[in-house]
């Protein structure tokens, strides 16, 4: 009899799949795409994914046997596994890193995973062993898989745990993610013991001695219409108490007497949205665009919808989705980040109701596993009622689609589509195109400001192009003006960071009861402190960057590693006490503006104020309801949000964007400023954008003021051609990291030298990056520029070989080499 072997991917960073022997009794069950339990390293157990079954015994190491199998059917489709493989090869990532990015935590158990109870309820229905495990987790709190195995006397606890996790009895710990607690409200319902007409009538009698309680009962009956005795309706506690004007104590007394039950019910913004109102009908111009997309898709795999902000791109998407769903095809709607989802979810749910599955990182792991499973098995476990529309961020390209017909990539130019750390450093837009191709599905890229790469592909005919260059109902695009801060500063006309032009515009808008958005780029100025005597600026002790000043707690924080310290009373260098904050962030803008206009209602939207989804939603809805006059924010305010009363947008500091040391700085500046301008004047009225700069003659600024995207593209693409950048060249950056500076430099030099022997002048560096030390690691970067025409696959093989050679030397064994393909 021939022996079977399985190649499995483990959630650990090793270069290849590992081969294990298939025990005879598991031969039937072990197929491509199921998860198995294997031992790896010292006695550690992992859940791993089978990617291949064959009968070639591996040579060079002793084969271990697979311990067990976790799934009775594959949990990964062939298309998913194909995508994993592509990502691994294209982005030079280990398969284990791809697996880690691709699966929700609940699907990746290992010995070190920490386990918690999902809820406190009894589980009498379970077998004894399962109950014993639950009791142990309850007692021990925060126990690892390994500990649990020991206590239970089980060699392999993973199947048991897998069962309890998918049954929602247990959950795995999520370290990084803060999950959102669902918002809840209290609801009141008749106690089951009094659920009949007779019982209620009797109660009325008995309650005549307690008039307040009687009032509650009466109010409940009148509100809970139609009153079905077998399933009495719930009314909100708030409404009940408001209507009766009795105190909560009375309601509690009723509960204790078993007249009412008080329950918690989850509420989401979605419930506020009107139920299925259907789609709006497209205007003539939008209809043309819609038909244009469809006809272009007959010839091209990818179509770019270049539509100015407010032109109705989202409406066009909605109609395309309807068409796909009617053909029983699935649609993936990608968004660059969660910040954008709120308004879109509401719009899509209105049209598509239950069919929308939302997948993003702020959801708990259990919720994400739920979406994953419903995609795979359907709601009923046998393929019924799968989601056919997924709205998600980057990682939703990893979901188990079965019948994908269309991928919509909204705001395709956004660089948050690119994962920076950890590996795999994949670009979700480019990955989604491969995903689509695996299904023979089409891709629609939508944006008001296409990336240079995408627009180049559209111009060269590789992608289809459809334009939508007027706003819906001919709302005018805003007028943009430059405010010369250099001159204003010299003439002492600046108030804090505000030019007279911007202040005037704000005052006028407020006088007319209109709203204002002020934008400050996060990457530009962040506030720091400086000694006025000797110009010393406190830096992070782990990273080569200045510490950022946070007013809360008077602290200095490193934005790369989180190092935090108090602002010193005296300068550490010269002991002067004259220490001032310099630069400005959103917090500072808010503060200064408040000083200038004490009456103004100001809110702030940035990473600090939007930690949870609810706080983000709160800021948006306050602004929508005009409880706030001015919103100050970072990048977040530039994103697809749609407010009606905004007439003025201010860009506080264009210079820091334009001068950022990166070949995409001009592209980013154009995109950011065009996007944030798009927030001004959405209905009836032309908006105004004021851009503050000390270099008003900068050519990119005049292109922005004239909203001349094509002009910008033409000049930018020439520069890219001249300086050998994308789309003409492919970039691969290799970061070399080590705790010792000399070792880092030596390793980087050795690698660069080796690469030069192969690639010659295509190798640049090693170079010290802007931030040359992060979390105690020194960093040197090597950049390769490879001609588009050359085989990228071959180049990557050669690079990997060079890295292996350098890493093979004793002195460089502990150095990290991280390749980043198409870096951003
Ligand atoms: P974009 O996605 O291009 O920024 P939107 O789809 O958000 O544009 O449209 C901008 C605004 O115009 C939204 O408030 C949207 O509801 C409205 N709108 C666009 N097209 C229509 C239409 N055909 N009928 C009614 N309202 C529309
Ligand atoms: Zn740091
Ligand atoms: Zn000093």
mmCIF file of N, CA, C and O in Angstrom, residues 190 200-201 203-204 207 211-225 227 240 243-244 254 259-260:
data_model
loop_
_atom_site.group_PDB
_atom_site.id
_atom_site.type_symbol
_atom_site.label_atom_id
_atom_site.label_comp_id
_atom_site.label_asym_id
_atom_site.label_seq_id
_atom_site.Cartn_x
_atom_site.Cartn_y
_atom_site.Cartn_z
ATOM 1 N N UNK A 190 -44.157 41.730 28.889
ATOM 2 C CA UNK A 190 -44.997 41.069 29.887
ATOM 3 C C UNK A 190 -44.345 39.769 30.354
ATOM 4 O O UNK A 190 -43.814 39.010 29.547
ATOM 5 N N UNK A 200 -54.069 39.357 32.964
ATOM 6 C CA UNK A 200 -53.854 40.800 32.980
ATOM 7 C C UNK A 200 -55.035 41.519 33.643
ATOM 8 O O UNK A 200 -54.839 42.442 34.435
ATOM 9 N N UNK A 201 -56.239 41.064 33.331
ATOM 10 C CA UNK A 201 -57.402 41.680 33.977
ATOM 11 C C UNK A 201 -57.351 41.534 35.495
ATOM 12 O O UNK A 201 -57.629 42.477 36.231
ATOM 13 N N UNK A 203 -54.693 41.199 37.250
ATOM 14 C CA UNK A 203 -53.619 42.069 37.740
ATOM 15 C C UNK A 203 -54.120 43.487 37.959
ATOM 16 O O UNK A 203 -53.822 44.120 38.968
ATOM 17 N N UNK A 204 -54.890 43.992 36.981
ATOM 18 C CA UNK A 204 -55.421 45.344 37.117
ATOM 19 C C UNK A 204 -56.155 45.513 38.439
ATOM 20 O O UNK A 204 -55.975 46.499 39.139
ATOM 21 N N UNK A 207 -53.806 45.522 41.375
ATOM 22 C CA UNK A 207 -52.906 46.664 41.425
ATOM 23 C C UNK A 207 -53.606 47.967 41.787
ATOM 24 O O UNK A 207 -52.984 49.021 41.823
ATOM 25 N N UNK A 211 -51.257 52.395 42.353
ATOM 26 C CA UNK A 211 -51.675 53.087 41.132
ATOM 27 C C UNK A 211 -50.537 53.311 40.122
ATOM 28 O O UNK A 211 -50.775 53.241 38.912
ATOM 29 N N UNK A 212 -49.318 53.543 40.615
ATOM 30 C CA UNK A 212 -48.225 53.794 39.675
ATOM 31 C C UNK A 212 -47.934 52.541 38.855
ATOM 32 O O UNK A 212 -47.702 52.612 37.640
ATOM 33 N N UNK A 213 -47.979 51.393 39.530
ATOM 34 C CA UNK A 213 -47.733 50.138 38.825
ATOM 35 C C UNK A 213 -48.875 49.845 37.849
ATOM 36 O O UNK A 213 -48.660 49.385 36.734
ATOM 37 N N UNK A 214 -50.060 50.176 38.263
ATOM 38 C CA UNK A 214 -51.225 49.973 37.404
ATOM 39 C C UNK A 214 -51.086 50.812 36.134
ATOM 40 O O UNK A 214 -51.359 50.360 35.020
ATOM 41 N N UNK A 215 -50.608 52.036 36.343
ATOM 42 C CA UNK A 215 -50.402 52.953 35.226
ATOM 43 C C UNK A 215 -49.417 52.359 34.213
ATOM 44 O O UNK A 215 -49.619 52.432 32.993
ATOM 45 N N UNK A 216 -48.355 51.743 34.745
ATOM 46 C CA UNK A 216 -47.358 51.121 33.869
ATOM 47 C C UNK A 216 -47.986 50.005 33.039
ATOM 48 O O UNK A 216 -47.764 49.902 31.835
ATOM 49 N N UNK A 217 -48.761 49.179 33.704
ATOM 50 C CA UNK A 217 -49.371 48.044 33.020
ATOM 51 C C UNK A 217 -50.313 48.534 31.918
ATOM 52 O O UNK A 217 -50.291 48.058 30.778
ATOM 53 N N UNK A 218 -51.075 49.549 32.262
ATOM 54 C CA UNK A 218 -52.009 50.116 31.301
ATOM 55 C C UNK A 218 -51.254 50.670 30.081
ATOM 56 O O UNK A 218 -51.612 50.410 28.926
ATOM 57 N N UNK A 219 -50.184 51.399 30.402
ATOM 58 C CA UNK A 219 -49.398 52.000 29.323
ATOM 59 C C UNK A 219 -48.777 50.911 28.449
ATOM 60 O O UNK A 219 -48.757 51.020 27.216
ATOM 61 N N UNK A 220 -48.282 49.861 29.088
ATOM 62 C CA UNK A 220 -47.678 48.782 28.304
ATOM 63 C C UNK A 220 -48.708 48.219 27.331
ATOM 64 O O UNK A 220 -48.429 48.054 26.139
ATOM 65 N N UNK A 221 -49.897 47.926 27.854
ATOM 66 C CA UNK A 221 -50.925 47.305 27.016
ATOM 67 C C UNK A 221 -51.283 48.224 25.843
ATOM 68 O O UNK A 221 -51.441 47.770 24.712
ATOM 69 N N UNK A 222 -51.322 49.523 26.117
ATOM 70 C CA UNK A 222 -51.704 50.405 25.018
ATOM 71 C C UNK A 222 -50.565 50.560 24.001
ATOM 72 O O UNK A 222 -50.801 50.763 22.813
ATOM 73 N N UNK A 223 -49.323 50.451 24.465
ATOM 74 C CA UNK A 223 -48.204 50.610 23.531
ATOM 75 C C UNK A 223 -47.905 49.312 22.779
ATOM 76 O O UNK A 223 -47.426 49.347 21.647
ATOM 77 N N UNK A 224 -48.156 48.190 23.432
ATOM 78 C CA UNK A 224 -47.753 46.917 22.841
ATOM 79 C C UNK A 224 -48.838 46.359 21.938
ATOM 80 O O UNK A 224 -49.320 45.257 22.134
ATOM 81 N N UNK A 225 -49.215 47.146 20.974
ATOM 82 C CA UNK A 225 -50.267 46.695 20.059
ATOM 83 C C UNK A 225 -49.677 46.287 18.722
ATOM 84 O O UNK A 225 -48.734 46.922 18.268
ATOM 85 N N UNK A 227 -51.375 43.166 20.600
ATOM 86 C CA UNK A 227 -50.882 42.356 21.699
ATOM 87 C C UNK A 227 -51.176 40.880 21.442
ATOM 88 O O UNK A 227 -52.322 40.452 21.519
ATOM 89 N N UNK A 240 -41.662 53.788 27.716
ATOM 90 C CA UNK A 240 -42.661 53.440 28.727
ATOM 91 C C UNK A 240 -42.608 54.415 29.901
ATOM 92 O O UNK A 240 -43.633 54.913 30.370
ATOM 93 N N UNK A 243 -43.783 57.937 28.876
ATOM 94 C CA UNK A 243 -45.221 58.048 28.694
ATOM 95 C C UNK A 243 -45.952 58.128 30.040
ATOM 96 O O UNK A 243 -46.905 58.878 30.205
ATOM 97 N N UNK A 244 -45.492 57.326 31.014
ATOM 98 C CA UNK A 244 -46.207 57.248 32.278
ATOM 99 C C UNK A 244 -45.703 58.233 33.307
ATOM 100 O O UNK A 244 -46.381 58.492 34.300
ATOM 101 N N UNK A 254 -42.337 46.173 39.616
ATOM 102 C CA UNK A 254 -43.149 45.320 38.746
ATOM 103 C C UNK A 254 -42.360 44.103 38.286
ATOM 104 O O UNK A 254 -42.901 43.009 38.151
ATOM 105 N N UNK A 259 -44.394 40.877 36.955
ATOM 106 C CA UNK A 259 -45.362 41.433 36.008
ATOM 107 C C UNK A 259 -44.659 41.663 34.664
ATOM 108 O O UNK A 259 -45.198 41.349 33.614
ATOM 109 N N UNK A 260 -43.449 42.211 34.746
ATOM 110 C CA UNK A 260 -42.665 42.463 33.536
ATOM 111 C C UNK A 260 -41.304 41.772 33.587
ATOM 112 O O UNK A 260 -40.761 41.530 34.677
#
